[in-house]
PDB file of C-alpha atoms in Angstrom:
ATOM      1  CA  UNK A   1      84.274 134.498 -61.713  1.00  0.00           C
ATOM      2  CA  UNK A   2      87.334 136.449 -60.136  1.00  0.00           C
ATOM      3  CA  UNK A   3      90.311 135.228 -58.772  1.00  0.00           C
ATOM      4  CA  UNK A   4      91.115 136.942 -55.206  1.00  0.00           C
ATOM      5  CA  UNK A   5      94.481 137.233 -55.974  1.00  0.00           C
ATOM      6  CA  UNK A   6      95.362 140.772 -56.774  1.00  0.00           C
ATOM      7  CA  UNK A   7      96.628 141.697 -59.825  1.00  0.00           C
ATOM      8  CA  UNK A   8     100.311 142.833 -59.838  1.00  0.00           C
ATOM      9  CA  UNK A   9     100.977 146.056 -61.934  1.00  0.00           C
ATOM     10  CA  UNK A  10     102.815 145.437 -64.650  1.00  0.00           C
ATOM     11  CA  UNK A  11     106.753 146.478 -63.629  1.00  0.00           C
ATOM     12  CA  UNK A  12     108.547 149.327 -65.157  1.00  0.00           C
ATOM     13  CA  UNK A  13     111.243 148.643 -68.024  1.00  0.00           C
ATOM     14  CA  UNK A  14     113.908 150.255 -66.013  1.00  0.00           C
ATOM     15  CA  UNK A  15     112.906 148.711 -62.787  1.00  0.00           C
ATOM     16  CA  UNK A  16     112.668 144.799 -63.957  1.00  0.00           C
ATOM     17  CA  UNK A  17     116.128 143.890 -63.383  1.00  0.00           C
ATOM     18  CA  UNK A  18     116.421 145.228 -59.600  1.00  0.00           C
ATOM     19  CA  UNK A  19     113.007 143.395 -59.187  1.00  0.00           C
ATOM     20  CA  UNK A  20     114.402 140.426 -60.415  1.00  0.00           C
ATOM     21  CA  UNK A  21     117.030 140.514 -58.193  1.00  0.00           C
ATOM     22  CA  UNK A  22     115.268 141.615 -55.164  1.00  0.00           C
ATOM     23  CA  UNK A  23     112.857 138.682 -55.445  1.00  0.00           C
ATOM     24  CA  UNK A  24     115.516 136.599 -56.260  1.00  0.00           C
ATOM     25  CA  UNK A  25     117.011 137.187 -52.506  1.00  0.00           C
ATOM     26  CA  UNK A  26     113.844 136.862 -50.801  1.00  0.00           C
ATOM     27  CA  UNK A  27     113.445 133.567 -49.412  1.00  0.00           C
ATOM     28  CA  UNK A  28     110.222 131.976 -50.898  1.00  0.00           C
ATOM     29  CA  UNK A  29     107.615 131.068 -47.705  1.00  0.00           C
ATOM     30  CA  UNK A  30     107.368 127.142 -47.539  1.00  0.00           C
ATOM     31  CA  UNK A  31     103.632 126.041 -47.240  1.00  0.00           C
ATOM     32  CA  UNK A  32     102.818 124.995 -43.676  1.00  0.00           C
ATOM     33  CA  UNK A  33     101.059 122.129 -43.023  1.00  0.00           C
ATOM     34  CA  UNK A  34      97.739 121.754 -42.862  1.00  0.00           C
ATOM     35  CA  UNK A  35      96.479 121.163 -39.504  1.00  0.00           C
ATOM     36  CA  UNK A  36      92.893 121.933 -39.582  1.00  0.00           C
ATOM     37  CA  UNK A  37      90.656 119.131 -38.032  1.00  0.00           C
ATOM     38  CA  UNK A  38      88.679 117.246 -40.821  1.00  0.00           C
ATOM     39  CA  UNK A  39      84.578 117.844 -40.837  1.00  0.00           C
ATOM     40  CA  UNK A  40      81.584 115.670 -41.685  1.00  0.00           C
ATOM     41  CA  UNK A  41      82.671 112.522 -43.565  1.00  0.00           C
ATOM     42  CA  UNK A  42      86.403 113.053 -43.474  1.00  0.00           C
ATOM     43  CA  UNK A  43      86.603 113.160 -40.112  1.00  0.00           C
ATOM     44  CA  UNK A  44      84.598 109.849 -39.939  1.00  0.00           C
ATOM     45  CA  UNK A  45      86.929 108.588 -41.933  1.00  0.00           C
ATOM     46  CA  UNK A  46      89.723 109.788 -39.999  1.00  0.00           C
ATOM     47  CA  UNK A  47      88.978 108.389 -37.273  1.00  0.00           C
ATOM     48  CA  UNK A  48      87.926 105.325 -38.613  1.00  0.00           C
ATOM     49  CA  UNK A  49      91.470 104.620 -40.201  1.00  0.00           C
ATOM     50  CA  UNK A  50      93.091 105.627 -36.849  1.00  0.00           C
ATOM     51  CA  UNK A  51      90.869 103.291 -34.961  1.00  0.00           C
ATOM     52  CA  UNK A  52      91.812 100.480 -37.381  1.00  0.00           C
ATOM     53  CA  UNK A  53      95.184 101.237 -36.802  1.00  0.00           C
ATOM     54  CA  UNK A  54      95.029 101.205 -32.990  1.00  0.00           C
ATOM     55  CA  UNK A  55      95.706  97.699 -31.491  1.00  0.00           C
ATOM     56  CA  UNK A  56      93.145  95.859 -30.695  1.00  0.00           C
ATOM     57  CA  UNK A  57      93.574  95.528 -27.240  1.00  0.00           C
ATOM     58  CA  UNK A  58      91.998  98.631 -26.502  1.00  0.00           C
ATOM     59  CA  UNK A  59      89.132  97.435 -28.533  1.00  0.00           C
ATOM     60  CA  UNK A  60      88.787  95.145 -26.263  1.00  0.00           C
ATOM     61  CA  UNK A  61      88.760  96.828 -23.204  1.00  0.00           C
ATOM     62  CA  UNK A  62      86.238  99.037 -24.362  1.00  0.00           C
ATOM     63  CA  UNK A  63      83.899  96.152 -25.224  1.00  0.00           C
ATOM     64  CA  UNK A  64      81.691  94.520 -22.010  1.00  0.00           C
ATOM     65  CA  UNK A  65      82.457  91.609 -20.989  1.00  0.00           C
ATOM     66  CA  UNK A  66      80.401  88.421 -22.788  1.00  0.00           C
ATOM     67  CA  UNK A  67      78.582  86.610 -19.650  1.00  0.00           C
ATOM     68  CA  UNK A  68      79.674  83.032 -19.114  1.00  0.00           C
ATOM     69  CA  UNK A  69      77.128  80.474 -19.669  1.00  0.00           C
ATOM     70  CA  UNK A  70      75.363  78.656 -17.156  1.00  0.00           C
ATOM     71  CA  UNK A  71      76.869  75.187 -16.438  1.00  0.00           C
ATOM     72  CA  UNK A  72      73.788  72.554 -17.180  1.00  0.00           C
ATOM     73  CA  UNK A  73      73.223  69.675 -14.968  1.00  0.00           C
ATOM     74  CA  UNK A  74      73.523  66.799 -17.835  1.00  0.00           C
ATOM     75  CA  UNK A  75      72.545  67.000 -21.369  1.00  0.00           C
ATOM     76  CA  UNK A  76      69.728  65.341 -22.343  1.00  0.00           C
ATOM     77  CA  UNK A  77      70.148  62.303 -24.535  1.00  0.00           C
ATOM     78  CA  UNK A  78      68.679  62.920 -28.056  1.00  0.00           C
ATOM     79  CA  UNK A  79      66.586  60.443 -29.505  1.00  0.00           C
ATOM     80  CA  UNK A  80      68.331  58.536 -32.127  1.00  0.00           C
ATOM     81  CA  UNK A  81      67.005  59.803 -35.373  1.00  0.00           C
ATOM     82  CA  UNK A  82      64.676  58.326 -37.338  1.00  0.00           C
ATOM     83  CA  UNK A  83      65.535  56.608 -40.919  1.00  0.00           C
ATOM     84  CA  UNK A  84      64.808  58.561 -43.603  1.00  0.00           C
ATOM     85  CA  UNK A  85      62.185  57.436 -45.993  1.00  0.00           C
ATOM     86  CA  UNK A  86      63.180  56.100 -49.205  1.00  0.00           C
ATOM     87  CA  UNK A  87      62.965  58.126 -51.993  1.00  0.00           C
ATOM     88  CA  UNK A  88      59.982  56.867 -54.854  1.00  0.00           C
ATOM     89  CA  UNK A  89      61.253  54.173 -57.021  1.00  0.00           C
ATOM     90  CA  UNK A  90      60.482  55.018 -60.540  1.00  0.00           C
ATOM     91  CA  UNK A  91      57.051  53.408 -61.817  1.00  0.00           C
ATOM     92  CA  UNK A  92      58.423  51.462 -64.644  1.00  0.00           C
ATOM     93  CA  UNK A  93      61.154  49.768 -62.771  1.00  0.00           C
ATOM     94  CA  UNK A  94      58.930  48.894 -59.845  1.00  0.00           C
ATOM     95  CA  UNK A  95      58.896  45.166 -59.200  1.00  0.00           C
ATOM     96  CA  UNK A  96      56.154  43.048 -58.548  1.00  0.00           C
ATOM     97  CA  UNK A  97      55.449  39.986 -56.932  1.00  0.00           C
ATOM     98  CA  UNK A  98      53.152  37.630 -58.325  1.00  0.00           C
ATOM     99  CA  UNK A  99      52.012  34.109 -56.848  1.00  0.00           C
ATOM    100  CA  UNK A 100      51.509  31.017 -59.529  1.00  0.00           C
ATOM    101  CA  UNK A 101      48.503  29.774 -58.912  1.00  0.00           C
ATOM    102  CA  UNK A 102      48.741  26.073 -57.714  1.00  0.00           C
ATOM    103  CA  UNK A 103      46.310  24.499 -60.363  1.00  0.00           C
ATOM    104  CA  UNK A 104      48.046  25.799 -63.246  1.00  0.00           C
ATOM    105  CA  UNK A 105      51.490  26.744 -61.853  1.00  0.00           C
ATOM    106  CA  UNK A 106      52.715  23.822 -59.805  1.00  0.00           C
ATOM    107  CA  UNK A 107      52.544  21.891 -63.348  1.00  0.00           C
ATOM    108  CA  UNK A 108      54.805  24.461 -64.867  1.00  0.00           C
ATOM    109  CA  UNK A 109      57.212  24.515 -62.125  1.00  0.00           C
ATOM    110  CA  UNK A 110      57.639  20.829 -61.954  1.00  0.00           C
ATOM    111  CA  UNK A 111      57.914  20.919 -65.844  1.00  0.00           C
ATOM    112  CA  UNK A 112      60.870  23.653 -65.194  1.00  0.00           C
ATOM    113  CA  UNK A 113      62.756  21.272 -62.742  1.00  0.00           C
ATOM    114  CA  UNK A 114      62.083  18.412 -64.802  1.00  0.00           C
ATOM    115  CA  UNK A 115      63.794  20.424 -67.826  1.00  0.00           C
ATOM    116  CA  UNK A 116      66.300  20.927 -65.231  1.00  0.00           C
ATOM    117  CA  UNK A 117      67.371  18.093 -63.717  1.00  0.00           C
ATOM    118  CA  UNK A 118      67.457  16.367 -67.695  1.00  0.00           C
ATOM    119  CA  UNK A 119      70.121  19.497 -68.318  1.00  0.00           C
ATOM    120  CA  UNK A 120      71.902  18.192 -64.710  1.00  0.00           C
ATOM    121  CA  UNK A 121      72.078  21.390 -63.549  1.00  0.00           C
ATOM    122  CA  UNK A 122      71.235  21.066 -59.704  1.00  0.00           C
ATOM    123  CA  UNK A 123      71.034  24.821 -59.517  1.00  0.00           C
ATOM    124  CA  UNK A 124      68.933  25.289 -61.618  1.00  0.00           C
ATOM    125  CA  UNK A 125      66.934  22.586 -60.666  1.00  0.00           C
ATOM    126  CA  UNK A 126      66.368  23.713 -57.057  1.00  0.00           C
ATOM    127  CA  UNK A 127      65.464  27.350 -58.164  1.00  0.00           C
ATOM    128  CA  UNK A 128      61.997  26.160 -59.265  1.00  0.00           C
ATOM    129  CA  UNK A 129      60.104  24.214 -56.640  1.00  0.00           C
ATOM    130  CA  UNK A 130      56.009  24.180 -56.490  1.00  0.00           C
ATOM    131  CA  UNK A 131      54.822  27.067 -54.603  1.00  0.00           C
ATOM    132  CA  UNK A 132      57.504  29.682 -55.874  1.00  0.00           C
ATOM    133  CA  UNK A 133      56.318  33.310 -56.346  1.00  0.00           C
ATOM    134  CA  UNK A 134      58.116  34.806 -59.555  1.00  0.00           C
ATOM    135  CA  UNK A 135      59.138  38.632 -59.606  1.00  0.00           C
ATOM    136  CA  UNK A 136      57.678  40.202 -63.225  1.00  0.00           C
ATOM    137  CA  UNK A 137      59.202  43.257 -64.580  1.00  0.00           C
ATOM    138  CA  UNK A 138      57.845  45.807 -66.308  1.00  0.00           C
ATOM    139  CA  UNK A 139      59.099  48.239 -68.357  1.00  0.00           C
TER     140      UNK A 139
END
């Protein structure tokens, strides 16, 4: 590929010191600035960082204005919610209730307060009256 610059001819010996000093009083040209408007995506860009910079104000004069909402007579009352179930217990630690039968059961309770009320331990002695449904666990 070729540059478009044209190629200087190569100076004379006897000429290359009043060259020298003739470019040497030239002032050099300073490089303008660039003002050409920015196309495609830099001038999105462009104009996105100037409308960032821009106060917001103007944003929001721009923007329509949000309707008000419409005042409501009363607000309903809710319901009160309803409890939440409780979560499954896990099988092996479920407990069960399980009546004594009276024919065989009444004699064992009354044997337990008997053994009891010999150790004198009224606590104990009015946890096990006839009738009594005991809790089993399994595990």
């Amino acid at each position: 590929m070729r540059s478009r610059k044209p190629r200087r001819a190569a100076p004379e010996p006897e000429a290359a010191p009043e060259q020298a000093q003739a470019e040497a009083s030239e002032p050099e040209p300073e490089a303008a600035p660039v003002t050409e408007e920015p196309s495609g995506i830099a001038a999105e860009i462009e104009r996105a960082l100037q409308a960032a910079q821009q106060p917001t104000e103007a944003v929001a004069e721009e923007a329509p204005p949000e309707p008000e909402p419409e005042p409501q007579a009363e607000p309903e009352p809710q319901a009160e919610p309803e409890p939440a179930p409780e979560p499954a217990a896990d099988p092996a630690a479920i407990e069960v209730s399980v009546p004594v039968p009276s024919s065989n059961g009444d004699a064992a309770v009354a044997e337990a307060a008997e053994a009891a009320e010999e150790e004198e331990d009224p606590a104990l002695a009015r946890a096990f009256q006839p009738g009594d449904w005991f809790v089993v666990h399994t595990y």
